[in-house]
Amino acid sequence: MATCVPTNLAPSNTRNSARVLTENNCPRRAFFMKMHKDKYGFSGSIQKLGLVQVRCAANSHSVSPYNNQDPFLDLHPEVTMLRGERRNDSSDEDLSESLGVSSSPSSYNAAKIKVIGVGGGGSNAVNRMIGSSMNGVEFWIVNTDVQAMRMSPVFPENRLQIGRELTRGLGAGGNPETGMNAAKESRESIEEAVYGADMVFVTAGMGGGTGTGGAPVIAGVSKSMGILTVGIVTTPFSFEGRKRAIQAQEGITALRDNVDTLIVIPNDKLLTAVSQSTPVTEAFNLADDTLRQGVRGISDIVTIPGLVNVDFADVRTIMANAGSSLMGIGTATGKSRARDAALNAIQSPLLDIGIERATGIVWNITGGNDLTLFEVNAAAEVIYDLVDPTANLIFGAVIDPSLSGQVSITLIATGFKRQEESERRPLQASQITQGETSIGINRRSSSFTDGSLVEIPEFLKKKGRSRYPRA
């Protein structure tokens, strides 16, 4: 929405303009409008600082000398006659149009989502997303390696080369500092790339140069512009070496401070889902595909009209400033496919911590045309039985004709309550399996001594003895 300000605030070369327009949702950018009269009223060209050129048109009352009065007077026919202007009896419909009011559903604007793949790993993930026909999402790749970008199916105008002066298009050489400086050099171009988005996914493979160093900068630019920013990254396989592992952790630490929600996918844990004979190339493809599923599981909820539609504001409520989050993915076929898919998602090796500790859950169920409401309810019961009763939950149900006979569930758990770093979650299966042999059951150390009927406070214990007598 544009706002008029006095012309004396404009630069000297625009003092003959009607007004200087500023955009409310982007206060750092200004528009300079030069007006000239034509047979339709006034038209003008707007010069936008730092961004693209646009044009606009304005009717005569937009620059009326009576602009200090009530603007609604311009719409009153008797007032226009007193000014010596031609009477114009407008209908209620014309009045609504003049005020910019519309009751038509067509005035609704869908949330705009952009996915930005940073570096080689992030770009590969975006390429895979394009191949899977994700709808309602705008894809970008950001890299210092020009040759790698040329091989991407992303539109040329959505390929952003960063650090032109620093790297000359030859890559970051595996140095995160070079990737960071390259992103800082191209900050203005990054702002233009994310401008206008409601939600931005920043995806990268951590451990290298461009993704590790550039992703935190790009995410920081996005978040500073008020955009809901979600980071989804992978950590290196063990066979990639200790240096890359250390660089990845440093990059994740920097990224965590610049996103609303951060989802980290350890590549080593993906190996539990493949056989020992899996080729190295297929292992990397699996990592890229997991990034794709994470992005799609969230974006489909917002962009695709489904059995259950979710407002973008609901997604923002759960994911804004949520911090570290975890993701689980489950698929299943057969008679109890929905329930099995839900169990597979919450028992996913990617979920280190039980979802019962999460304060927010976003989950999406996708199935073919044969997906029933009963199956959606069966999956929901599995998930809801495990989460905290006070947790905020939203979910979407999407129909994908290509998944006939199959159900897929993506679950994002956010806002985990404070806990010890060394504490890991018990397997969700332990809630079904009973007995002392159950794996991962979380037990607190008892504060009762053997044979005692009185609880002994921890601070009174001294080498197993207490001043309190036994009962």
Short mmCIF file of C-alpha atoms in Angstrom, two decimals:
data_model
loop_
_atom_site.label_atom_id
_atom_site.label_comp_id
_atom_site.label_asym_id
_atom_site.label_seq_id
_atom_site.Cartn_x
_atom_site.Cartn_y
_atom_site.Cartn_z
CA MET A 1 0.00 0.00 0.00
CA ALA A 2 1.39 3.42 -0.92
CA THR A 3 1.30 6.60 1.16
CA CYS A 4 1.72 10.21 -0.01
CA VAL A 5 4.18 12.51 1.72
CA PRO A 6 4.94 16.20 1.07
CA THR A 7 6.94 17.04 -2.00
CA ASN A 8 9.52 18.98 -0.01
CA LEU A 9 10.84 15.61 1.19
CA ALA A 10 11.67 14.60 -2.36
CA PRO A 11 15.09 15.03 -3.97
CA SER A 12 15.61 18.23 -5.96
CA ASN A 13 15.21 16.50 -9.32
CA THR A 14 11.68 15.38 -8.36
CA ARG A 15 10.34 18.60 -6.80
CA ASN A 16 7.99 19.00 -9.77
CA SER A 17 6.43 15.63 -8.96
CA ALA A 18 2.97 15.34 -7.47
CA ARG A 19 4.06 13.24 -4.53
CA VAL A 20 6.73 10.93 -3.18
CA LEU A 21 5.32 7.51 -2.44
CA THR A 22 6.70 5.17 0.18
CA GLU A 23 5.74 1.57 0.63
CA ASN A 24 4.41 0.74 4.10
CA ASN A 25 5.69 -2.83 4.28
CA CYS A 26 9.18 -1.91 3.16
CA PRO A 27 10.11 1.40 4.86
CA ARG A 28 13.65 1.47 3.52
CA ARG A 29 12.52 1.77 -0.08
CA ALA A 30 11.07 4.93 -1.66
CA PHE A 31 9.29 5.64 -4.92
CA PHE A 32 9.53 8.94 -6.81
CA MET A 33 6.51 9.71 -9.00
CA LYS A 34 6.48 12.21 -11.82
CA MET A 35 2.98 13.13 -12.95
CA HIS A 36 1.74 14.42 -16.31
CA LYS A 37 -1.81 15.10 -17.33
CA ASP A 38 -3.52 13.18 -20.12
CA LYS A 39 -7.08 12.80 -21.34
CA TYR A 40 -7.82 10.16 -18.70
CA GLY A 41 -6.63 12.18 -15.74
CA PHE A 42 -3.06 11.85 -14.50
CA SER A 43 -0.53 9.18 -15.20
CA GLY A 44 2.90 8.82 -13.79
CA SER A 45 6.08 6.83 -13.72
CA ILE A 46 7.58 5.61 -10.48
CA GLN A 47 11.29 5.18 -9.92
CA LYS A 48 11.94 2.63 -7.20
CA LEU A 49 15.23 2.95 -5.39
CA GLY A 50 17.34 -0.18 -5.32
CA LEU A 51 14.81 -2.37 -7.10
CA VAL A 52 13.02 -2.65 -10.43
CA GLN A 53 11.21 0.04 -12.44
CA VAL A 54 7.44 0.05 -12.28
CA ARG A 55 4.64 2.25 -13.61
CA CYS A 56 1.42 3.45 -12.13
CA ALA A 57 -1.62 5.59 -12.91
CA ALA A 58 -3.62 7.94 -10.70
CA ASN A 59 -6.95 9.70 -11.19
CA SER A 60 -7.35 13.41 -10.68
CA HIS A 61 -8.46 13.38 -7.05
CA SER A 62 -5.23 11.58 -6.11
CA VAL A 63 -3.36 14.85 -6.59
CA SER A 64 -6.25 17.18 -5.91
CA PRO A 65 -5.43 20.56 -4.30
CA TYR A 66 -8.10 19.64 -1.74
CA ASN A 67 -6.06 16.73 -0.45
CA ASN A 68 -5.97 18.11 3.07
CA GLN A 69 -9.72 17.66 3.36
CA ASP A 70 -11.67 14.49 3.91
CA PRO A 71 -10.92 12.24 0.89
CA PHE A 72 -14.52 11.06 0.86
CA LEU A 73 -15.61 14.55 -0.23
CA ASP A 74 -14.05 13.82 -3.61
CA LEU A 75 -16.60 11.06 -4.08
CA HIS A 76 -19.62 13.30 -3.32
CA PRO A 77 -21.30 14.59 -6.55
CA GLU A 78 -22.44 17.93 -5.06
CA VAL A 79 -18.93 18.76 -3.89
CA THR A 80 -17.49 18.11 -7.33
CA MET A 81 -20.11 20.49 -8.84
CA LEU A 82 -19.15 23.25 -6.41
CA ARG A 83 -15.57 22.87 -7.58
CA GLY A 84 -16.69 23.46 -11.14
CA GLU A 85 -16.19 19.85 -12.14
CA ARG A 86 -18.63 17.68 -14.04
CA ARG A 87 -21.20 15.88 -11.89
CA ASN A 88 -20.60 12.15 -11.78
CA ASP A 89 -23.35 10.06 -10.18
CA SER A 90 -21.56 6.89 -9.27
CA SER A 91 -23.33 3.74 -8.29
CA ASP A 92 -22.56 1.82 -5.13
CA GLU A 93 -20.47 -0.53 -7.22
CA ASP A 94 -18.37 2.35 -8.59
CA LEU A 95 -17.96 3.69 -5.06
CA SER A 96 -16.64 0.35 -3.87
CA GLU A 97 -14.20 0.26 -6.75
CA SER A 98 -13.00 3.82 -5.98
CA LEU A 99 -12.36 2.85 -2.39
CA GLY A 100 -10.53 -0.28 -3.43
CA VAL A 101 -13.08 -2.46 -1.63
CA SER A 102 -14.08 -5.77 -3.10
CA SER A 103 -16.25 -8.49 -1.66
CA SER A 104 -15.26 -10.96 -4.35
CA PRO A 105 -13.22 -14.00 -3.28
CA SER A 106 -10.93 -13.31 -6.25
CA SER A 107 -9.24 -10.56 -4.21
CA TYR A 108 -7.63 -13.26 -2.03
CA ASN A 109 -3.87 -13.58 -2.46
CA ALA A 110 -2.30 -16.93 -1.70
CA ALA A 111 0.79 -17.04 0.47
CA LYS A 112 3.94 -16.73 -1.62
CA ILE A 113 6.57 -19.34 -0.83
CA LYS A 114 10.14 -19.32 -2.12
CA VAL A 115 12.65 -22.14 -1.81
CA ILE A 116 16.30 -21.14 -2.02
CA GLY A 117 18.92 -23.83 -2.50
CA VAL A 118 22.37 -22.63 -1.40
CA GLY A 119 25.56 -24.27 -2.64
CA GLY A 120 25.87 -27.63 -4.35
CA GLY A 121 23.76 -29.67 -1.91
CA GLY A 122 20.97 -27.09 -1.71
CA SER A 123 20.90 -26.68 -5.48
CA ASN A 124 20.65 -30.45 -5.99
CA ALA A 125 17.71 -30.57 -3.57
CA VAL A 126 15.94 -27.79 -5.49
CA ASN A 127 16.56 -29.59 -8.79
CA ARG A 128 14.89 -32.68 -7.34
CA MET A 129 11.94 -30.61 -6.12
CA ILE A 130 11.40 -29.24 -9.61
CA GLY A 131 11.46 -32.78 -10.97
CA SER A 132 8.73 -33.81 -8.52
CA SER A 133 6.33 -31.13 -9.83
CA MET A 134 5.86 -29.14 -6.63
CA ASN A 135 3.19 -26.50 -7.19
CA GLY A 136 2.74 -23.01 -5.80
CA VAL A 137 6.44 -22.57 -4.98
CA GLU A 138 9.07 -20.32 -6.56
CA PHE A 139 12.52 -21.92 -6.79
CA TRP A 140 15.89 -20.20 -6.60
CA ILE A 141 19.45 -21.46 -6.48
CA VAL A 142 22.37 -19.49 -5.05
CA ASN A 143 25.94 -20.48 -5.73
CA THR A 144 29.47 -19.24 -6.27
CA ASP A 145 30.07 -21.90 -8.93
CA VAL A 146 28.73 -20.68 -12.29
CA GLN A 147 29.35 -23.96 -14.07
CA ALA A 148 27.24 -25.89 -11.56
CA MET A 149 24.37 -23.42 -11.89
CA ARG A 150 24.26 -23.80 -15.68
CA MET A 151 23.24 -27.44 -15.27
CA SER A 152 20.16 -26.61 -13.16
CA PRO A 153 16.60 -26.68 -14.56
CA VAL A 154 15.82 -23.53 -12.54
CA PHE A 155 14.84 -20.53 -14.67
CA PRO A 156 17.97 -18.49 -15.56
CA GLU A 157 16.54 -15.38 -13.90
CA ASN A 158 16.25 -17.37 -10.64
CA ARG A 159 19.90 -18.40 -10.59
CA LEU A 160 21.79 -16.05 -8.33
CA GLN A 161 25.55 -15.94 -8.50
CA ILE A 162 27.04 -14.49 -5.33
CA GLY A 163 30.52 -13.13 -4.77
CA ARG A 164 31.24 -12.21 -8.38
CA GLU A 165 34.24 -10.11 -7.41
CA LEU A 166 35.46 -12.45 -4.69
CA THR A 167 35.20 -15.85 -6.36
CA ARG A 168 34.87 -14.89 -10.07
CA GLY A 169 32.37 -17.73 -10.48
CA LEU A 170 34.87 -20.48 -9.58
CA GLY A 171 33.34 -21.60 -6.29
CA ALA A 172 34.25 -21.18 -2.63
CA GLY A 173 36.84 -23.97 -2.49
CA GLY A 174 35.17 -25.63 0.49
CA ASN A 175 35.87 -22.58 2.66
CA PRO A 176 32.80 -21.38 4.63
CA GLU A 177 34.37 -17.97 5.23
CA THR A 178 34.59 -17.44 1.48
CA GLY A 179 30.95 -18.46 1.13
CA MET A 180 29.92 -16.05 3.88
CA ASN A 181 31.81 -13.12 2.36
CA ALA A 182 30.41 -13.93 -1.08
CA ALA A 183 26.87 -13.71 0.31
CA LYS A 184 27.64 -10.45 2.08
CA GLU A 185 29.01 -9.01 -1.16
CA SER A 186 25.73 -9.83 -2.90
CA ARG A 187 23.37 -8.81 -0.10
CA GLU A 188 21.39 -6.42 -2.28
CA SER A 189 20.77 -9.13 -4.89
CA ILE A 190 19.65 -11.48 -2.12
CA GLU A 191 17.14 -8.90 -0.90
CA GLU A 192 15.69 -8.67 -4.39
CA ALA A 193 15.44 -12.46 -4.63
CA VAL A 194 13.43 -12.91 -1.40
CA TYR A 195 11.40 -9.69 -1.75
CA GLY A 196 7.64 -10.25 -1.75
CA ALA A 197 7.73 -13.70 -0.14
CA ASP A 198 5.61 -14.68 2.85
CA MET A 199 7.72 -17.75 3.60
CA VAL A 200 11.25 -18.68 2.58
CA PHE A 201 12.91 -22.07 2.86
CA VAL A 202 16.71 -21.98 2.92
CA THR A 203 18.08 -25.43 2.16
CA ALA A 204 21.70 -26.49 2.01
CA GLY A 205 24.12 -29.31 2.59
CA MET A 206 26.35 -28.26 5.48
CA GLY A 207 30.07 -28.91 5.57
CA GLY A 208 31.21 -27.27 2.32
CA GLY A 209 31.92 -23.65 1.49
CA THR A 210 29.01 -21.86 -0.17
CA GLY A 211 26.17 -23.61 1.65
CA THR A 212 27.80 -23.55 5.08
CA GLY A 213 28.92 -19.92 4.92
CA GLY A 214 26.23 -18.45 2.67
CA ALA A 215 23.05 -19.99 4.09
CA PRO A 216 23.17 -18.10 7.44
CA VAL A 217 23.63 -14.78 5.62
CA ILE A 218 20.78 -15.44 3.18
CA ALA A 219 18.48 -16.60 5.97
CA GLY A 220 19.38 -13.53 8.04
CA VAL A 221 18.46 -11.22 5.16
CA SER A 222 15.12 -12.98 4.76
CA LYS A 223 14.23 -12.90 8.44
CA SER A 224 15.24 -9.24 8.79
CA MET A 225 12.64 -8.42 6.13
CA GLY A 226 9.88 -9.94 8.27
CA ILE A 227 9.58 -13.14 6.21
CA LEU A 228 8.88 -16.46 7.94
CA THR A 229 12.22 -18.21 7.40
CA VAL A 230 12.75 -21.96 7.71
CA GLY A 231 16.14 -23.63 7.39
CA ILE A 232 16.34 -27.28 6.30
CA VAL A 233 19.89 -28.61 6.09
CA THR A 234 21.79 -31.88 6.13
CA THR A 235 25.00 -32.79 7.96
CA PRO A 236 27.76 -34.74 6.17
CA PHE A 237 28.13 -38.50 6.07
CA SER A 238 30.89 -39.81 8.33
CA PHE A 239 32.94 -40.90 5.34
CA GLU A 240 33.18 -37.25 4.20
CA GLY A 241 35.72 -36.54 6.92
CA ARG A 242 36.06 -34.80 10.25
CA LYS A 243 36.83 -31.36 8.78
CA ARG A 244 33.51 -31.18 6.98
CA ALA A 245 31.71 -32.37 10.12
CA ILE A 246 33.26 -29.56 12.20
CA GLN A 247 32.48 -26.96 9.54
CA ALA A 248 28.91 -28.23 9.37
CA GLN A 249 28.36 -27.78 13.12
CA GLU A 250 29.75 -24.24 12.99
CA GLY A 251 27.46 -23.43 10.06
CA ILE A 252 24.42 -24.86 11.83
CA THR A 253 25.18 -22.76 14.91
CA ALA A 254 25.30 -19.62 12.76
CA LEU A 255 22.15 -20.59 10.85
CA ARG A 256 20.14 -21.26 14.02
CA ASP A 257 20.42 -17.59 15.00
CA ASN A 258 19.06 -16.42 11.64
CA VAL A 259 15.94 -18.53 11.08
CA ASP A 260 12.56 -18.96 12.71
CA THR A 261 12.69 -22.74 12.48
CA LEU A 262 15.69 -24.98 11.84
CA ILE A 263 15.43 -28.62 10.79
CA VAL A 264 18.70 -30.56 10.74
CA ILE A 265 18.83 -33.92 8.95
CA PRO A 266 21.86 -36.07 9.87
CA ASN A 267 22.86 -37.95 6.73
CA ASP A 268 24.30 -40.83 8.75
CA LYS A 269 20.85 -41.64 10.09
CA LEU A 270 19.55 -42.00 6.55
CA LEU A 271 21.86 -44.99 6.13
CA THR A 272 19.64 -46.98 8.46
CA ALA A 273 16.96 -46.91 5.78
CA VAL A 274 19.13 -48.39 3.01
CA SER A 275 20.99 -51.63 2.49
CA GLN A 276 24.74 -52.09 2.81
CA SER A 277 25.03 -52.45 -0.96
CA THR A 278 23.65 -48.94 -1.61
CA PRO A 279 25.98 -46.99 -3.95
CA VAL A 280 27.46 -43.70 -2.77
CA THR A 281 25.57 -41.75 -5.45
CA GLU A 282 22.27 -43.20 -4.27
CA ALA A 283 23.09 -42.24 -0.67
CA PHE A 284 23.56 -38.61 -1.70
CA ASN A 285 20.34 -38.74 -3.74
CA LEU A 286 18.55 -39.98 -0.64
CA ALA A 287 19.81 -36.95 1.29
CA ASP A 288 18.58 -34.60 -1.44
CA ASP A 289 15.21 -36.33 -1.53
CA THR A 290 14.83 -36.03 2.24
CA LEU A 291 15.32 -32.27 1.95
CA ARG A 292 12.65 -32.27 -0.76
CA GLN A 293 10.18 -34.16 1.42
CA GLY A 294 10.76 -31.78 4.32
CA VAL A 295 10.04 -28.70 2.22
CA ARG A 296 7.10 -30.28 0.44
CA GLY A 297 5.52 -31.56 3.64
CA ILE A 298 5.19 -27.98 4.87
CA SER A 299 4.56 -26.13 1.60
CA ASP A 300 1.80 -28.48 0.43
CA ILE A 301 -0.19 -27.67 3.56
CA VAL A 302 -0.22 -24.01 2.55
CA THR A 303 -0.32 -24.10 -1.25
CA ILE A 304 -2.50 -27.07 -2.20
CA PRO A 305 -6.24 -27.04 -1.51
CA GLY A 306 -6.91 -30.37 0.16
CA LEU A 307 -9.42 -32.26 2.24
CA VAL A 308 -8.46 -29.98 5.11
CA ASN A 309 -7.29 -26.45 4.28
CA VAL A 310 -4.86 -24.68 6.60
CA ASP A 311 -4.45 -20.94 6.92
CA PHE A 312 -0.89 -19.65 6.44
CA ALA A 313 -1.33 -17.64 9.64
CA ASP A 314 -1.72 -20.93 11.53
CA VAL A 315 1.55 -22.23 10.12
CA ARG A 316 3.28 -18.99 11.00
CA THR A 317 1.99 -19.16 14.59
CA ILE A 318 3.67 -22.53 15.14
CA MET A 319 6.87 -22.01 13.17
CA ALA A 320 7.75 -18.39 13.96
CA ASN A 321 10.70 -18.25 16.39
CA ALA A 322 10.31 -21.97 17.05
CA GLY A 323 14.04 -22.68 17.13
CA SER A 324 15.36 -26.20 16.52
CA SER A 325 12.78 -28.61 15.13
CA LEU A 326 12.71 -32.24 14.08
CA MET A 327 11.15 -34.01 11.13
CA GLY A 328 9.75 -37.49 10.69
CA ILE A 329 8.67 -39.11 7.43
CA GLY A 330 6.61 -42.27 7.12
CA THR A 331 4.98 -44.14 4.23
CA ALA A 332 2.91 -47.30 4.18
CA THR A 333 0.62 -49.44 2.06
CA GLY A 334 -1.96 -52.06 2.90
CA LYS A 335 -5.12 -52.22 4.94
CA SER A 336 -3.82 -50.17 7.91
CA ARG A 337 -1.61 -47.91 5.80
CA ALA A 338 -2.60 -44.61 7.46
CA ARG A 339 -1.91 -45.86 10.99
CA ASP A 340 1.31 -47.55 9.87
CA ALA A 341 2.50 -44.40 8.09
CA ALA A 342 1.90 -42.36 11.25
CA LEU A 343 3.85 -44.88 13.35
CA ASN A 344 6.69 -44.87 10.82
CA ALA A 345 6.82 -41.07 10.95
CA ILE A 346 7.03 -40.81 14.74
CA GLN A 347 9.54 -43.69 14.90
CA SER A 348 11.65 -42.15 12.14
CA PRO A 349 15.40 -42.22 12.82
CA LEU A 350 15.37 -38.48 12.12
CA LEU A 351 13.37 -37.88 15.30
CA ASP A 352 15.99 -37.90 18.06
CA ILE A 353 13.59 -36.63 20.68
CA GLY A 354 10.05 -37.80 21.31
CA ILE A 355 7.26 -35.62 19.95
CA GLU A 356 5.69 -35.64 23.40
CA ARG A 357 8.12 -32.84 24.31
CA ALA A 358 7.14 -30.61 21.37
CA THR A 359 4.95 -27.55 21.89
CA GLY A 360 3.95 -27.38 18.22
CA ILE A 361 3.24 -30.04 15.60
CA VAL A 362 2.74 -29.53 11.86
CA TRP A 363 1.88 -32.71 10.01
CA ASN A 364 0.64 -33.52 6.55
CA ILE A 365 -0.98 -36.70 5.23
CA THR A 366 -0.92 -37.32 1.49
CA GLY A 367 -2.70 -40.09 -0.34
CA GLY A 368 -4.33 -40.99 -3.62
CA ASN A 369 -7.94 -40.57 -4.61
CA ASP A 370 -8.72 -43.59 -2.46
CA LEU A 371 -7.69 -41.83 0.79
CA THR A 372 -10.64 -41.84 3.19
CA LEU A 373 -11.60 -39.62 6.08
CA PHE A 374 -11.53 -42.70 8.33
CA GLU A 375 -7.84 -43.18 7.45
CA VAL A 376 -7.06 -39.54 8.19
CA ASN A 377 -8.68 -39.99 11.60
CA ALA A 378 -6.72 -43.20 12.25
CA ALA A 379 -3.42 -41.42 11.58
CA ALA A 380 -4.45 -38.46 13.73
CA GLU A 381 -5.26 -40.72 16.69
CA VAL A 382 -1.76 -42.22 16.63
CA ILE A 383 -0.12 -38.80 16.67
CA TYR A 384 -2.46 -37.10 19.12
CA ASP A 385 -2.09 -39.92 21.65
CA LEU A 386 1.62 -39.12 21.94
CA VAL A 387 1.77 -35.32 21.96
CA ASP A 388 1.43 -32.99 24.90
CA PRO A 389 -2.27 -32.11 25.41
CA THR A 390 -1.32 -28.42 25.51
CA ALA A 391 0.62 -28.55 22.22
CA ASN A 392 -0.53 -26.50 19.25
CA LEU A 393 -1.28 -28.80 16.31
CA ILE A 394 -2.21 -28.13 12.70
CA PHE A 395 -2.43 -30.59 9.87
CA GLY A 396 -3.30 -30.84 6.21
CA ALA A 397 -4.68 -33.65 4.09
CA VAL A 398 -3.70 -33.56 0.42
CA ILE A 399 -4.76 -35.76 -2.50
CA ASP A 400 -2.04 -36.84 -4.92
CA PRO A 401 -3.41 -39.18 -7.62
CA SER A 402 0.05 -40.67 -8.17
CA LEU A 403 0.00 -42.16 -4.64
CA SER A 404 -2.87 -44.56 -5.23
CA GLY A 405 -2.68 -47.36 -2.67
CA GLN A 406 -0.08 -45.51 -0.59
CA VAL A 407 -0.13 -43.01 2.25
CA SER A 408 2.72 -40.64 3.15
CA ILE A 409 2.99 -38.57 6.34
CA THR A 410 5.45 -35.76 7.05
CA LEU A 411 5.62 -34.52 10.63
CA ILE A 412 7.44 -31.42 11.89
CA ALA A 413 7.83 -31.11 15.66
CA THR A 414 8.76 -27.62 16.92
CA GLY A 415 9.32 -25.68 20.13
CA PHE A 416 10.84 -28.42 22.25
CA LYS A 417 10.78 -27.83 25.97
CA ARG A 418 14.10 -27.27 27.75
CA GLN A 419 15.97 -30.47 28.42
CA GLU A 420 19.46 -31.78 29.02
CA GLU A 421 21.60 -31.98 25.89
CA SER A 422 22.63 -35.52 26.67
CA GLU A 423 19.09 -36.77 27.17
CA ARG A 424 17.80 -38.67 24.17
CA ARG A 425 14.26 -39.81 23.62
CA PRO A 426 12.98 -43.34 24.16
CA LEU A 427 11.63 -45.03 21.08
CA GLN A 428 7.92 -44.38 20.68
CA ALA A 429 7.50 -48.14 20.38
CA SER A 430 8.34 -48.44 24.08
CA GLN A 431 4.88 -47.06 24.80
CA ILE A 432 3.48 -50.17 23.14
CA THR A 433 6.08 -52.72 24.32
CA GLN A 434 6.08 -53.29 28.07
CA GLY A 435 8.53 -54.92 30.42
CA GLU A 436 12.02 -54.34 31.76
CA THR A 437 13.62 -55.29 28.45
CA SER A 438 12.04 -52.40 26.54
CA ILE A 439 14.71 -50.30 24.86
CA GLY A 440 15.05 -46.62 25.65
CA ILE A 441 12.65 -46.38 28.58
CA ASN A 442 13.35 -43.15 30.44
CA ARG A 443 13.74 -43.81 34.17
CA ARG A 444 14.52 -41.26 36.83
CA SER A 445 16.86 -42.28 39.61
CA SER A 446 14.76 -43.15 42.64
CA SER A 447 15.08 -40.96 45.70
CA PHE A 448 14.01 -43.87 47.96
CA THR A 449 16.62 -45.95 49.73
CA ASP A 450 16.08 -49.68 49.86
CA GLY A 451 13.57 -50.63 52.58
CA SER A 452 12.67 -47.02 53.31
CA LEU A 453 9.13 -45.74 53.49
CA VAL A 454 10.18 -42.10 53.66
CA GLU A 455 11.46 -40.15 50.67
CA ILE A 456 14.92 -38.73 51.35
CA PRO A 457 15.60 -35.32 49.77
CA GLU A 458 18.59 -35.33 47.42
CA PHE A 459 20.38 -32.50 49.23
CA LEU A 460 20.30 -34.45 52.53
CA LYS A 461 21.97 -37.53 51.13
CA LYS A 462 25.60 -38.07 52.17
CA LYS A 463 27.30 -41.11 50.76
CA GLY A 464 24.09 -43.08 50.90
CA ARG A 465 23.21 -42.17 54.53
CA SER A 466 20.73 -39.66 55.92
CA ARG A 467 20.09 -37.92 59.18
CA TYR A 468 16.51 -39.09 58.89
CA PRO A 469 15.90 -42.40 60.73
CA ARG A 470 14.37 -45.28 58.86
CA ALA A 471 10.73 -45.97 59.61
#
